[in-house]
mmCIF file of C-alpha atoms and ligand atoms in Angstrom:
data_model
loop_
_atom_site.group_PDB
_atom_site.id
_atom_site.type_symbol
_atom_site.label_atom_id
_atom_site.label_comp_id
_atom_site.label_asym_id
_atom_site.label_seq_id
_atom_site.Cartn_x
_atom_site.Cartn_y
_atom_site.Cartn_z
ATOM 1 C CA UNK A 1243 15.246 -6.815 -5.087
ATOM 2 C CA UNK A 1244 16.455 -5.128 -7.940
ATOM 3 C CA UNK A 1245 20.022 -4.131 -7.963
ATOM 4 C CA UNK A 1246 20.447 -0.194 -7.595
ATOM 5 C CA UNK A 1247 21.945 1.707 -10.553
ATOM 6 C CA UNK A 1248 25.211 2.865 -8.421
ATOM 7 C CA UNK A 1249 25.864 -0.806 -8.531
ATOM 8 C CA UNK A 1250 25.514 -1.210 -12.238
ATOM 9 C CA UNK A 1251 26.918 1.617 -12.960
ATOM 10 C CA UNK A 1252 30.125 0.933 -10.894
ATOM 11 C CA UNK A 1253 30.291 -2.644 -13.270
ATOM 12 C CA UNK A 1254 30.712 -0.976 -16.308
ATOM 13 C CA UNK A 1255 32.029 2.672 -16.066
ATOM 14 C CA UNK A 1256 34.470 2.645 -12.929
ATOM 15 C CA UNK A 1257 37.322 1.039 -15.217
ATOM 16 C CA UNK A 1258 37.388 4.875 -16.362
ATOM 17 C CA UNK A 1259 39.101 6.003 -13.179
ATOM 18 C CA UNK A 1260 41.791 8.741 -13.644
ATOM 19 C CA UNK A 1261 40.766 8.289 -17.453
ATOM 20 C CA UNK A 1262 39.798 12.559 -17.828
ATOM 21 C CA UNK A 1263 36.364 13.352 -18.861
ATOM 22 C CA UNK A 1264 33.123 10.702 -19.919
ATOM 23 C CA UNK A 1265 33.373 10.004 -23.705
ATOM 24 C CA UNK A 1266 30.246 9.875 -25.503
ATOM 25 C CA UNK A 1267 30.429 5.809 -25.835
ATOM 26 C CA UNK A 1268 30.895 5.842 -21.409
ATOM 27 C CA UNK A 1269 27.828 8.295 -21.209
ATOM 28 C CA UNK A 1270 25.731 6.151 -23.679
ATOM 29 C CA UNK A 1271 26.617 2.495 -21.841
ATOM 30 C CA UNK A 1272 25.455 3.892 -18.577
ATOM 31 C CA UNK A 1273 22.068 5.046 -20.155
ATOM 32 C CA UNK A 1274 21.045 2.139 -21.190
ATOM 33 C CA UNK A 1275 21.344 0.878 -17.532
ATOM 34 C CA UNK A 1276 19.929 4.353 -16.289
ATOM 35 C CA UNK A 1277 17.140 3.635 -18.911
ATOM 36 C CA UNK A 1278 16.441 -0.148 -17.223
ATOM 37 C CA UNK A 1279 16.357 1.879 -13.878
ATOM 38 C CA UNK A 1280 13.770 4.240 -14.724
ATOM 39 C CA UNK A 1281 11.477 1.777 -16.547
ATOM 40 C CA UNK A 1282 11.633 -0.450 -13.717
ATOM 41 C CA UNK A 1283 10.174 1.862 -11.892
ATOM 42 C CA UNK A 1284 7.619 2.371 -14.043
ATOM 43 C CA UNK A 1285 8.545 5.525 -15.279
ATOM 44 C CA UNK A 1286 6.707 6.225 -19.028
ATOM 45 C CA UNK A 1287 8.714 5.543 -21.771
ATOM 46 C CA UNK A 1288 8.420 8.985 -23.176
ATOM 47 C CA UNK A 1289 9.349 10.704 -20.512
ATOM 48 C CA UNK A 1290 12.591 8.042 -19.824
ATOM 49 C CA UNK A 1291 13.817 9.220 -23.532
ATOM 50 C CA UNK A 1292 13.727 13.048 -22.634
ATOM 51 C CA UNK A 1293 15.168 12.153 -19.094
ATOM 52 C CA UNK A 1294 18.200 10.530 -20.682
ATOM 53 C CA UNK A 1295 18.611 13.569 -23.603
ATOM 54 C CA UNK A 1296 18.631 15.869 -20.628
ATOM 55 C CA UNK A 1297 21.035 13.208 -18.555
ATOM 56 C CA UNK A 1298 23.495 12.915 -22.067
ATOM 57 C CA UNK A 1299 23.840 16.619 -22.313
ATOM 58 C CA UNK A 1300 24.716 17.333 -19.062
ATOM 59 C CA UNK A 1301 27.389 13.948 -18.815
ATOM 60 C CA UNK A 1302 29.033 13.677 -22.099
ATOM 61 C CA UNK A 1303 32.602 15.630 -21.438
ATOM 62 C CA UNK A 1304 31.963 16.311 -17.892
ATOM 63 C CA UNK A 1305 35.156 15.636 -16.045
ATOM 64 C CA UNK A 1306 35.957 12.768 -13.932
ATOM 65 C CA UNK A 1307 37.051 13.908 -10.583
ATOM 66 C CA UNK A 1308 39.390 12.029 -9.200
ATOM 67 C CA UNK A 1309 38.223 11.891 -5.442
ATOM 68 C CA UNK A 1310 35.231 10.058 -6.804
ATOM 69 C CA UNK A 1311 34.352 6.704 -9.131
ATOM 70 C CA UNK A 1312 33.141 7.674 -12.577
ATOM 71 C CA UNK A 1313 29.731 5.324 -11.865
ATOM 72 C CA UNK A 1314 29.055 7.628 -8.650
ATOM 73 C CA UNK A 1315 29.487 10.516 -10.430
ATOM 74 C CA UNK A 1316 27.155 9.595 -13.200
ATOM 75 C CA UNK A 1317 24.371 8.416 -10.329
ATOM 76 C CA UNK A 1318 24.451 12.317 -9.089
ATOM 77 C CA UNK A 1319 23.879 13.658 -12.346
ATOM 78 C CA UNK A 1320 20.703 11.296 -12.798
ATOM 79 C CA UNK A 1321 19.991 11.904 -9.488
ATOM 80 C CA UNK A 1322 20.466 15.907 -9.671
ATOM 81 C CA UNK A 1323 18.629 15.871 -12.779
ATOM 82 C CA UNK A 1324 16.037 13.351 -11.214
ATOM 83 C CA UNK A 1325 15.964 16.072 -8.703
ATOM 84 C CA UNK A 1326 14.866 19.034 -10.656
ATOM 85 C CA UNK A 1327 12.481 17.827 -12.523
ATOM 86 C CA UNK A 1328 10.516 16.154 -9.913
ATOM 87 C CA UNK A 1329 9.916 20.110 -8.798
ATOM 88 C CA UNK A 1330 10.512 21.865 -5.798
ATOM 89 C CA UNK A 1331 9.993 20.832 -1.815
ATOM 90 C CA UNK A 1332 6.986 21.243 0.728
ATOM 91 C CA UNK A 1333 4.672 22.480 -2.285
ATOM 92 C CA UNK A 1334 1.169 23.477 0.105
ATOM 93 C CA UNK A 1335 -2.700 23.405 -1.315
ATOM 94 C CA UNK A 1336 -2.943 26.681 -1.958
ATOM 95 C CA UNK A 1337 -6.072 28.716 -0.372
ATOM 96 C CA UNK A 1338 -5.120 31.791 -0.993
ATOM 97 C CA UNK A 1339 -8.927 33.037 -2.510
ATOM 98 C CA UNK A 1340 -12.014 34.377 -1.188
ATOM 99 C CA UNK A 1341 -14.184 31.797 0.808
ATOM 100 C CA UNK A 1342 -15.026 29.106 0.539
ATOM 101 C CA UNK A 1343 -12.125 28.250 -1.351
ATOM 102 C CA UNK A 1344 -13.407 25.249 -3.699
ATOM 103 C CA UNK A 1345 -10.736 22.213 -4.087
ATOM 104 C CA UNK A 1346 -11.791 19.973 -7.361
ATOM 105 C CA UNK A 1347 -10.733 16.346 -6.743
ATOM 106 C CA UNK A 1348 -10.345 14.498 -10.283
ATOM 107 C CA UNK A 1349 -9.212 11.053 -10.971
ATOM 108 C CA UNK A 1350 -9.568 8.179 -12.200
ATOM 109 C CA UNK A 1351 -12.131 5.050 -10.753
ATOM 110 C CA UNK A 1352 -10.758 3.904 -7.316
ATOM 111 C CA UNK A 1353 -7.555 6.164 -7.570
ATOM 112 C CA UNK A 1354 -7.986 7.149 -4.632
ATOM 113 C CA UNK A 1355 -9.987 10.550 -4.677
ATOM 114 C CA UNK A 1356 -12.826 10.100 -1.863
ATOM 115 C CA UNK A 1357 -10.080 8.705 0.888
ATOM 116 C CA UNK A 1358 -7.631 11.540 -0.371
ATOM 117 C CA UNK A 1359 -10.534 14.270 0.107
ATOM 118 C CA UNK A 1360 -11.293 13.038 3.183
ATOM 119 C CA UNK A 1361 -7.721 13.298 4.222
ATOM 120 C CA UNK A 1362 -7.440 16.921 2.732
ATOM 121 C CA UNK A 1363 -10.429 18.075 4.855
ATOM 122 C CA UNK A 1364 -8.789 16.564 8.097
ATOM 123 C CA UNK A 1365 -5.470 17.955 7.890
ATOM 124 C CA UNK A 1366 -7.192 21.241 6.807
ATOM 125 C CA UNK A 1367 -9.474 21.837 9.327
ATOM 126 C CA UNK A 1368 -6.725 20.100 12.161
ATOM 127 C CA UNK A 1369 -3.636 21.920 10.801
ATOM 128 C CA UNK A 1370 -5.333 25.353 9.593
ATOM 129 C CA UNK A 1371 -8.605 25.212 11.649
ATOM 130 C CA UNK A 1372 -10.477 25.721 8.161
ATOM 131 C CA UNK A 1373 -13.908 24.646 8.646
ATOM 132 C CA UNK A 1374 -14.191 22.548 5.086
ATOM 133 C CA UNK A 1375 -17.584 21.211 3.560
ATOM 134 C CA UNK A 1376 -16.741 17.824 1.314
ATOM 135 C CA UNK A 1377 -19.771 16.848 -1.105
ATOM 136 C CA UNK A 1378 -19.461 13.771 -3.516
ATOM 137 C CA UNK A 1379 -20.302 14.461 -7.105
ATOM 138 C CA UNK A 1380 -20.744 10.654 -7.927
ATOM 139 C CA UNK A 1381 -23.636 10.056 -9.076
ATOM 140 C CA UNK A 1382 -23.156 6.896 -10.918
ATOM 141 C CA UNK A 1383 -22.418 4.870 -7.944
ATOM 142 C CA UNK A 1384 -24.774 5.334 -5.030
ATOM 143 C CA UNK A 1385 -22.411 3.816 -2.924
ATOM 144 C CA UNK A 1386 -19.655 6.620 -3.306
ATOM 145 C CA UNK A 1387 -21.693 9.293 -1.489
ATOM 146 C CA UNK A 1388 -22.267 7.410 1.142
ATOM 147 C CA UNK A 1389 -18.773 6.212 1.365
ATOM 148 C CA UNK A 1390 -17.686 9.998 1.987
ATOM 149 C CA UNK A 1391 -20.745 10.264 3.976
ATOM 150 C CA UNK A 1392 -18.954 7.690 6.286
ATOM 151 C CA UNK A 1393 -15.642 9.484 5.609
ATOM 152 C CA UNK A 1394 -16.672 12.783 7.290
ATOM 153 C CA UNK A 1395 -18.298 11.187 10.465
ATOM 154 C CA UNK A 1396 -15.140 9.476 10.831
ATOM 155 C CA UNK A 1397 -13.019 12.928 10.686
ATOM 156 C CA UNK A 1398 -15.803 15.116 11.811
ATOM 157 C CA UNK A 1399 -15.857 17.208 8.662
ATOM 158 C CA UNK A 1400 -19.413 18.252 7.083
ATOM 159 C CA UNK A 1401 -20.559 16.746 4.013
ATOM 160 C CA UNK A 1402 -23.176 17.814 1.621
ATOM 161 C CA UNK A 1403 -26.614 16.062 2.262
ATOM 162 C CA UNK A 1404 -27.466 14.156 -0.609
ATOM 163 C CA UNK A 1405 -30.532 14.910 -2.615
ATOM 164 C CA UNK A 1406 -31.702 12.333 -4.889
ATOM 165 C CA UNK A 1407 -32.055 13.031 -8.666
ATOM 166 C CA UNK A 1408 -29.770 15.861 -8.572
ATOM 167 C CA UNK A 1409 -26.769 15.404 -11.708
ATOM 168 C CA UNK A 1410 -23.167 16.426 -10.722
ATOM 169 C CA UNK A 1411 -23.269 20.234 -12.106
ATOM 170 C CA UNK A 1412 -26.523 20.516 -9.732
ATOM 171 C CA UNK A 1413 -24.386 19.359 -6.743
ATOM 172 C CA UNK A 1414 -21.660 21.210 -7.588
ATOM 173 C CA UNK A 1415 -23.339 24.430 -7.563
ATOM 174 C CA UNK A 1416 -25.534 24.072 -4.276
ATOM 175 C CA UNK A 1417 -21.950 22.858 -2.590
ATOM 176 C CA UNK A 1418 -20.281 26.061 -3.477
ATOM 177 C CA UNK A 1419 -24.022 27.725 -2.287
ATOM 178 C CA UNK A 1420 -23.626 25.792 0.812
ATOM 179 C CA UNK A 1421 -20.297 26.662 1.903
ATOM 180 C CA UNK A 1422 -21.112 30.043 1.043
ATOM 181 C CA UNK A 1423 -24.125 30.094 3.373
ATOM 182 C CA UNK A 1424 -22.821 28.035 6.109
ATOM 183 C CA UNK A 1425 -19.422 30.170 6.332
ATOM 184 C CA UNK A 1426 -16.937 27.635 4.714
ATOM 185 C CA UNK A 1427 -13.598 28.315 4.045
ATOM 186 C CA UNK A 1428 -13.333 25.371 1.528
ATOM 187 C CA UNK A 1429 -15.521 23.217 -0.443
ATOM 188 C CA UNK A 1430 -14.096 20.039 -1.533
ATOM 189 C CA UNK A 1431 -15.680 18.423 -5.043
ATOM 190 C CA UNK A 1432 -15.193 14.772 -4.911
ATOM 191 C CA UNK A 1433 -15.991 14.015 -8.812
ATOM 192 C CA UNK A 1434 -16.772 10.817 -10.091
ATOM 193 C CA UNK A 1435 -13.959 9.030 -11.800
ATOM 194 C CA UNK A 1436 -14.363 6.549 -14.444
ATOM 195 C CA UNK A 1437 -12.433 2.893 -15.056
ATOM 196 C CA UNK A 1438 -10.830 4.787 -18.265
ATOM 197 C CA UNK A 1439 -10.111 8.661 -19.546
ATOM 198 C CA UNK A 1440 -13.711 8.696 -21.826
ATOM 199 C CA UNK A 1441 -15.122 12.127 -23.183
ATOM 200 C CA UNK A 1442 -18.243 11.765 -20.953
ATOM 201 C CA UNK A 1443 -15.932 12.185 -18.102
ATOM 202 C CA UNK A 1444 -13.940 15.225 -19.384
ATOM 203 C CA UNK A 1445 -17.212 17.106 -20.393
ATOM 204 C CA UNK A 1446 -18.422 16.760 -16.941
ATOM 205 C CA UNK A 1447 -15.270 17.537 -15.238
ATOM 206 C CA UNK A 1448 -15.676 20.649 -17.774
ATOM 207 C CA UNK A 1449 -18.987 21.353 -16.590
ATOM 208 C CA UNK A 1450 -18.061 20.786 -12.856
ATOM 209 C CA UNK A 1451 -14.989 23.376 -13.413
ATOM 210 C CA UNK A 1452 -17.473 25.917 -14.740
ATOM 211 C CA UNK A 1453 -19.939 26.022 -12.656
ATOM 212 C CA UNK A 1454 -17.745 25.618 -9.361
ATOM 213 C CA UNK A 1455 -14.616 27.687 -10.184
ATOM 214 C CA UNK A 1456 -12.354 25.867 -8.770
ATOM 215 C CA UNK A 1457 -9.008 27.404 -6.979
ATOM 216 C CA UNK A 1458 -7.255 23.978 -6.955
ATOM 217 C CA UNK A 1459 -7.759 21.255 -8.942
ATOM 218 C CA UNK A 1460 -5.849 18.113 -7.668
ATOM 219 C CA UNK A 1461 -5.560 14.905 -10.703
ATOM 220 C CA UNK A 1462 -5.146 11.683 -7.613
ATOM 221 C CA UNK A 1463 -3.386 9.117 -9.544
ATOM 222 C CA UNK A 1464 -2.151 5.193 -8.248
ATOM 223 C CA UNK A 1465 1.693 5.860 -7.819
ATOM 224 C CA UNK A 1466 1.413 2.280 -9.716
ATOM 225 C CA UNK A 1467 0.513 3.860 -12.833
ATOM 226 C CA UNK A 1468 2.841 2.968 -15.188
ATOM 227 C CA UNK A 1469 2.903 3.677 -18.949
ATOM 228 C CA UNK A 1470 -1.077 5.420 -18.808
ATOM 229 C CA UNK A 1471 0.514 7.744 -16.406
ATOM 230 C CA UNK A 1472 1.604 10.497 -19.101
ATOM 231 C CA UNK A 1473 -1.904 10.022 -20.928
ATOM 232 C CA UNK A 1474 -4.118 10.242 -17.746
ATOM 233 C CA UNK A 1475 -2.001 13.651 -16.972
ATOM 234 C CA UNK A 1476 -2.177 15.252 -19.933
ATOM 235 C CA UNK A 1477 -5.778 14.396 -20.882
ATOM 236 C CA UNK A 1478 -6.966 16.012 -17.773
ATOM 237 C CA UNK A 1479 -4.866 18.863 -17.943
ATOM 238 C CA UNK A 1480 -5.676 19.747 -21.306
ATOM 239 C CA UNK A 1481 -9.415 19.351 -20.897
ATOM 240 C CA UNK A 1482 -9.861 20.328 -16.955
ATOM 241 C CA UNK A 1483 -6.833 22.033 -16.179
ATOM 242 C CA UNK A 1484 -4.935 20.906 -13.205
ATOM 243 C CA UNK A 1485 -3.267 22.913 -10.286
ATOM 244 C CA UNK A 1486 -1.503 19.640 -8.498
ATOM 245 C CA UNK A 1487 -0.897 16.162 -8.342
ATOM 246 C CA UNK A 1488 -1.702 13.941 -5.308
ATOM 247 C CA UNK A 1489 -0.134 10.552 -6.166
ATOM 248 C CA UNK A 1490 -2.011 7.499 -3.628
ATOM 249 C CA UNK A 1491 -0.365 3.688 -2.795
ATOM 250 C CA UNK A 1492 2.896 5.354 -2.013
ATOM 251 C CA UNK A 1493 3.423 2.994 0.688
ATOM 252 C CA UNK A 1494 3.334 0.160 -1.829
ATOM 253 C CA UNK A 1495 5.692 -1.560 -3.460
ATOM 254 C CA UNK A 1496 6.005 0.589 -6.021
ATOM 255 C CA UNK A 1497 9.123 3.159 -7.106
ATOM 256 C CA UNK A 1498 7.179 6.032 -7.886
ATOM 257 C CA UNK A 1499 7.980 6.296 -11.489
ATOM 258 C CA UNK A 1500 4.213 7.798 -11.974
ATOM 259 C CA UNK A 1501 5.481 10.999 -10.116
ATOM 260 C CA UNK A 1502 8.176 11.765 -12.331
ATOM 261 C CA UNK A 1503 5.894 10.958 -15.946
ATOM 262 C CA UNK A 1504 2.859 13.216 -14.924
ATOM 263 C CA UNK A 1505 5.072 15.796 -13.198
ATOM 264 C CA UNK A 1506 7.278 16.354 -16.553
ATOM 265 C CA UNK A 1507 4.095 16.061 -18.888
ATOM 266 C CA UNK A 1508 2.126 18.641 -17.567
ATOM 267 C CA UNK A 1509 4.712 20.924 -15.393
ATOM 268 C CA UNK A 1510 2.175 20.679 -12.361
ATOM 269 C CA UNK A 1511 3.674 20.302 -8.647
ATOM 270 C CA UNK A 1512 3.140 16.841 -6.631
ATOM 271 C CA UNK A 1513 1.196 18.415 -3.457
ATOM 272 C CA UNK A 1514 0.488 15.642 -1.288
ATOM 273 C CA UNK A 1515 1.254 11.713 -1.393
ATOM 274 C CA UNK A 1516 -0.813 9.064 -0.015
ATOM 275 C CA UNK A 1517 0.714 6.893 2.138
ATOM 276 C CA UNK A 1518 -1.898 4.072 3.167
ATOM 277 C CA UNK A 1519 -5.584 3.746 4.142
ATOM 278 C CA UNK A 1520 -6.338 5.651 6.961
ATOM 279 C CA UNK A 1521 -6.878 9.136 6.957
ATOM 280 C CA UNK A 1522 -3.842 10.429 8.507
ATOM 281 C CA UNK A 1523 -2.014 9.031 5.955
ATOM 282 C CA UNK A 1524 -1.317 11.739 3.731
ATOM 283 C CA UNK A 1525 2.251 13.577 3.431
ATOM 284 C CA UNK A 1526 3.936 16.203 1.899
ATOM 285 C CA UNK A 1527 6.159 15.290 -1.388
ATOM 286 C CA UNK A 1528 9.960 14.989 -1.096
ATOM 287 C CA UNK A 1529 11.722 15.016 -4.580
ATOM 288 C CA UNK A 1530 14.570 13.748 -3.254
ATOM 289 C CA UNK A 1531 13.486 11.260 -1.252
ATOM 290 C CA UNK A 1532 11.258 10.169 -4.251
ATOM 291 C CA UNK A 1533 14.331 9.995 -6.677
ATOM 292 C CA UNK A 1534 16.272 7.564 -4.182
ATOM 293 C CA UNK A 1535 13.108 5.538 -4.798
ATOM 294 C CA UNK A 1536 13.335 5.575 -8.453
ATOM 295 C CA UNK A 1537 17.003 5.266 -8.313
ATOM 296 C CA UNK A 1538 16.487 2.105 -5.860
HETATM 297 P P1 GDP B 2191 -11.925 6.688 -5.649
HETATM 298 O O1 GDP B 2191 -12.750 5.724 -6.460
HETATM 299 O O2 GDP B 2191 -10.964 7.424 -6.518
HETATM 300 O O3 GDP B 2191 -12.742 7.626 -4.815
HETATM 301 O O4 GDP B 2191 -11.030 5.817 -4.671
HETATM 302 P P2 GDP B 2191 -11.199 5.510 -3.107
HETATM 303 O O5 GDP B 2191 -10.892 6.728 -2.311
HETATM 304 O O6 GDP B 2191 -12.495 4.860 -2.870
HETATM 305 O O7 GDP B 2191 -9.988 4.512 -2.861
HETATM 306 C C1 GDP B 2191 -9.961 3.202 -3.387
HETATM 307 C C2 GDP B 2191 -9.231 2.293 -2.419
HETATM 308 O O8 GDP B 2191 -7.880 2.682 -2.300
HETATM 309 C C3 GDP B 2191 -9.797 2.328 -1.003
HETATM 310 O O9 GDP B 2191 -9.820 1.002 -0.501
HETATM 311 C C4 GDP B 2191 -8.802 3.177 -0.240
HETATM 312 O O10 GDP B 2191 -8.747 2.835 1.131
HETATM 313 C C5 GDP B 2191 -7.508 2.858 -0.957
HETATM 314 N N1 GDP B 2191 -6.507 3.924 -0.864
HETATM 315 C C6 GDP B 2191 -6.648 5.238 -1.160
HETATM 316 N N2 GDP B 2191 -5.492 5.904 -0.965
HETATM 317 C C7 GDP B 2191 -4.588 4.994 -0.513
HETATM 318 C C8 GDP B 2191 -3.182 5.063 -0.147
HETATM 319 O O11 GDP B 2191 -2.506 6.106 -0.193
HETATM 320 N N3 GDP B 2191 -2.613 3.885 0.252
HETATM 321 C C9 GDP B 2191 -3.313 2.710 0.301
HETATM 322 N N4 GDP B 2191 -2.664 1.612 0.694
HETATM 323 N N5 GDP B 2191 -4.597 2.615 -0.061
HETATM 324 C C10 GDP B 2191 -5.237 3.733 -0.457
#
């Protein structure tokens, strides 16, 4: 499909061979082509520019070893540098808080948050025998509380009945109440996302955050996300403060670029990645398998 960045790379910088270190003019022809790789996969153009500063700094001078080709040895400091920022390996939900331990799913409008919390609550209570209580916040759409109605019959995890006339805060608080009283160890919020980032939706994730004090707060984002990526991350970690990432449609088509925008605008680990409908399909994030992706 598209032709990986080791190959264009090779074109234009492996005439340098046995040439000493990468001049600035070398470093600066292969980011442009590092720059095409990274917007191709839909990483957000801000965070390509500081990607490529960070890239520059660490290439221009650096010596070219003779054992390998000056285009490989540019794709491992992209790659190295991909690396690091992407954050560390195996990063885990944390539950380390009294019981019930309350995990705030936020997101946007069919990002993926009420398949992802089911999946949460399965590999929590399968993996970790936690006994988890899941309760949809959505009031807007009758048909999402049902949907994770459906979800935990499915898995065999508890949800919240649903009492009608009852606004998100209101559910919120009797979840937490709930787990408390039924002898949770976690209490998933499943909020109610909307088509786009509105203030409506960040005073009631607000709200929701107050009332429910939340130990982890997961933002589920499309891995498809292109350019909106570094918006959508930063608005909600500014007004609702996020804990993790869980980035859905991984087993798409898509390179992943969405990972590497919201992970370097807001600092915040990738936790878990979706990898298609069902509700086993949830895995832990690899960085490095991730950059390869990006790298294609
Ligand atoms: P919500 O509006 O954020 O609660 O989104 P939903 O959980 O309802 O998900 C919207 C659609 O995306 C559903 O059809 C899900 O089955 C699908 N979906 C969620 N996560 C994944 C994933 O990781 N891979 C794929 N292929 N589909 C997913």
């Amino acid at each position: 499909m598209f032709e990986s960045l080791q190959e264009r790379l090779g074109s234009i910088l492996n005439g340098l061979t046995g040439r000493g270190a990468l001049s600035e003019a070398d470093v600066s022809a292969a980011l442009r082509e590092v720059r095409r790789a990274l917007i191709e996969a839909d990483v957000a153009l801000e965070v390509v520019r500081s990607f490529t500063d960070r890239v520059r700094e660490k290439a221009v001078g650096a010596e070219v070893l003779k054992s390998i080709k000056p285009g490989q040895m540019v794709v491992k400091i992209v790659h190295d540098e991909l690396v690091a920022m992407l954050g560390s390996d195996g990063e885990v939900i944390d539950l380390n808080a009294p019981a019930p331990v309350v995990i705030m799913m936020v997101g946007l409008q069919g990002s993926g948050k009420t398949t992802t919390s089911g999946k949460i609550a399965k590999r929590l209570s399968e993996r970790q025998g936690k006994k988890v209580l899941m309760a949809s916040l959505d009031t807007r759409r009758p048909a999402a509380q049902e949907q994770l109605r459906q979800i935990g019959e499915q898995t065999g995890i508890a949800t919240l009945p649903v009492v009608a006339g009852q606004s998100p805060v209101e559910i919120a608080k009797r979840a937490v109440q709930a787990g408390r009283l039924g002898g949770h160890d976690v209490v998933i919020l499943d909020t109610a996302g909307r088509t786009h980032i509105d203030e409506p939706l960040m005073i009631e994730m607000a709200d929701i955050r107050k009332v429910s004090d939340p130990h982890e707060i997961l933002l589920v984002a499309d891995s498809l996300t292109g350019q909106d990526a570094v918006n959508l991350a930063r608005s909600f970690d500014e007004r609702v403060g996020v804990t993790g990432l869980v980035l859905t449609r991984m087993d798409g088509d898509g390179r992943g670029g969405a990972a590497l925008s919201m992970r370097a605008v807001t600092g915040k680990p990738v936790k878990l990645i979706g990898t298609g409908e069902k509700m086993d399909a949830l895995e832990e994030f690899h960085p490095k398998r991730i950059a390869d992706r990006i790298l294609g």
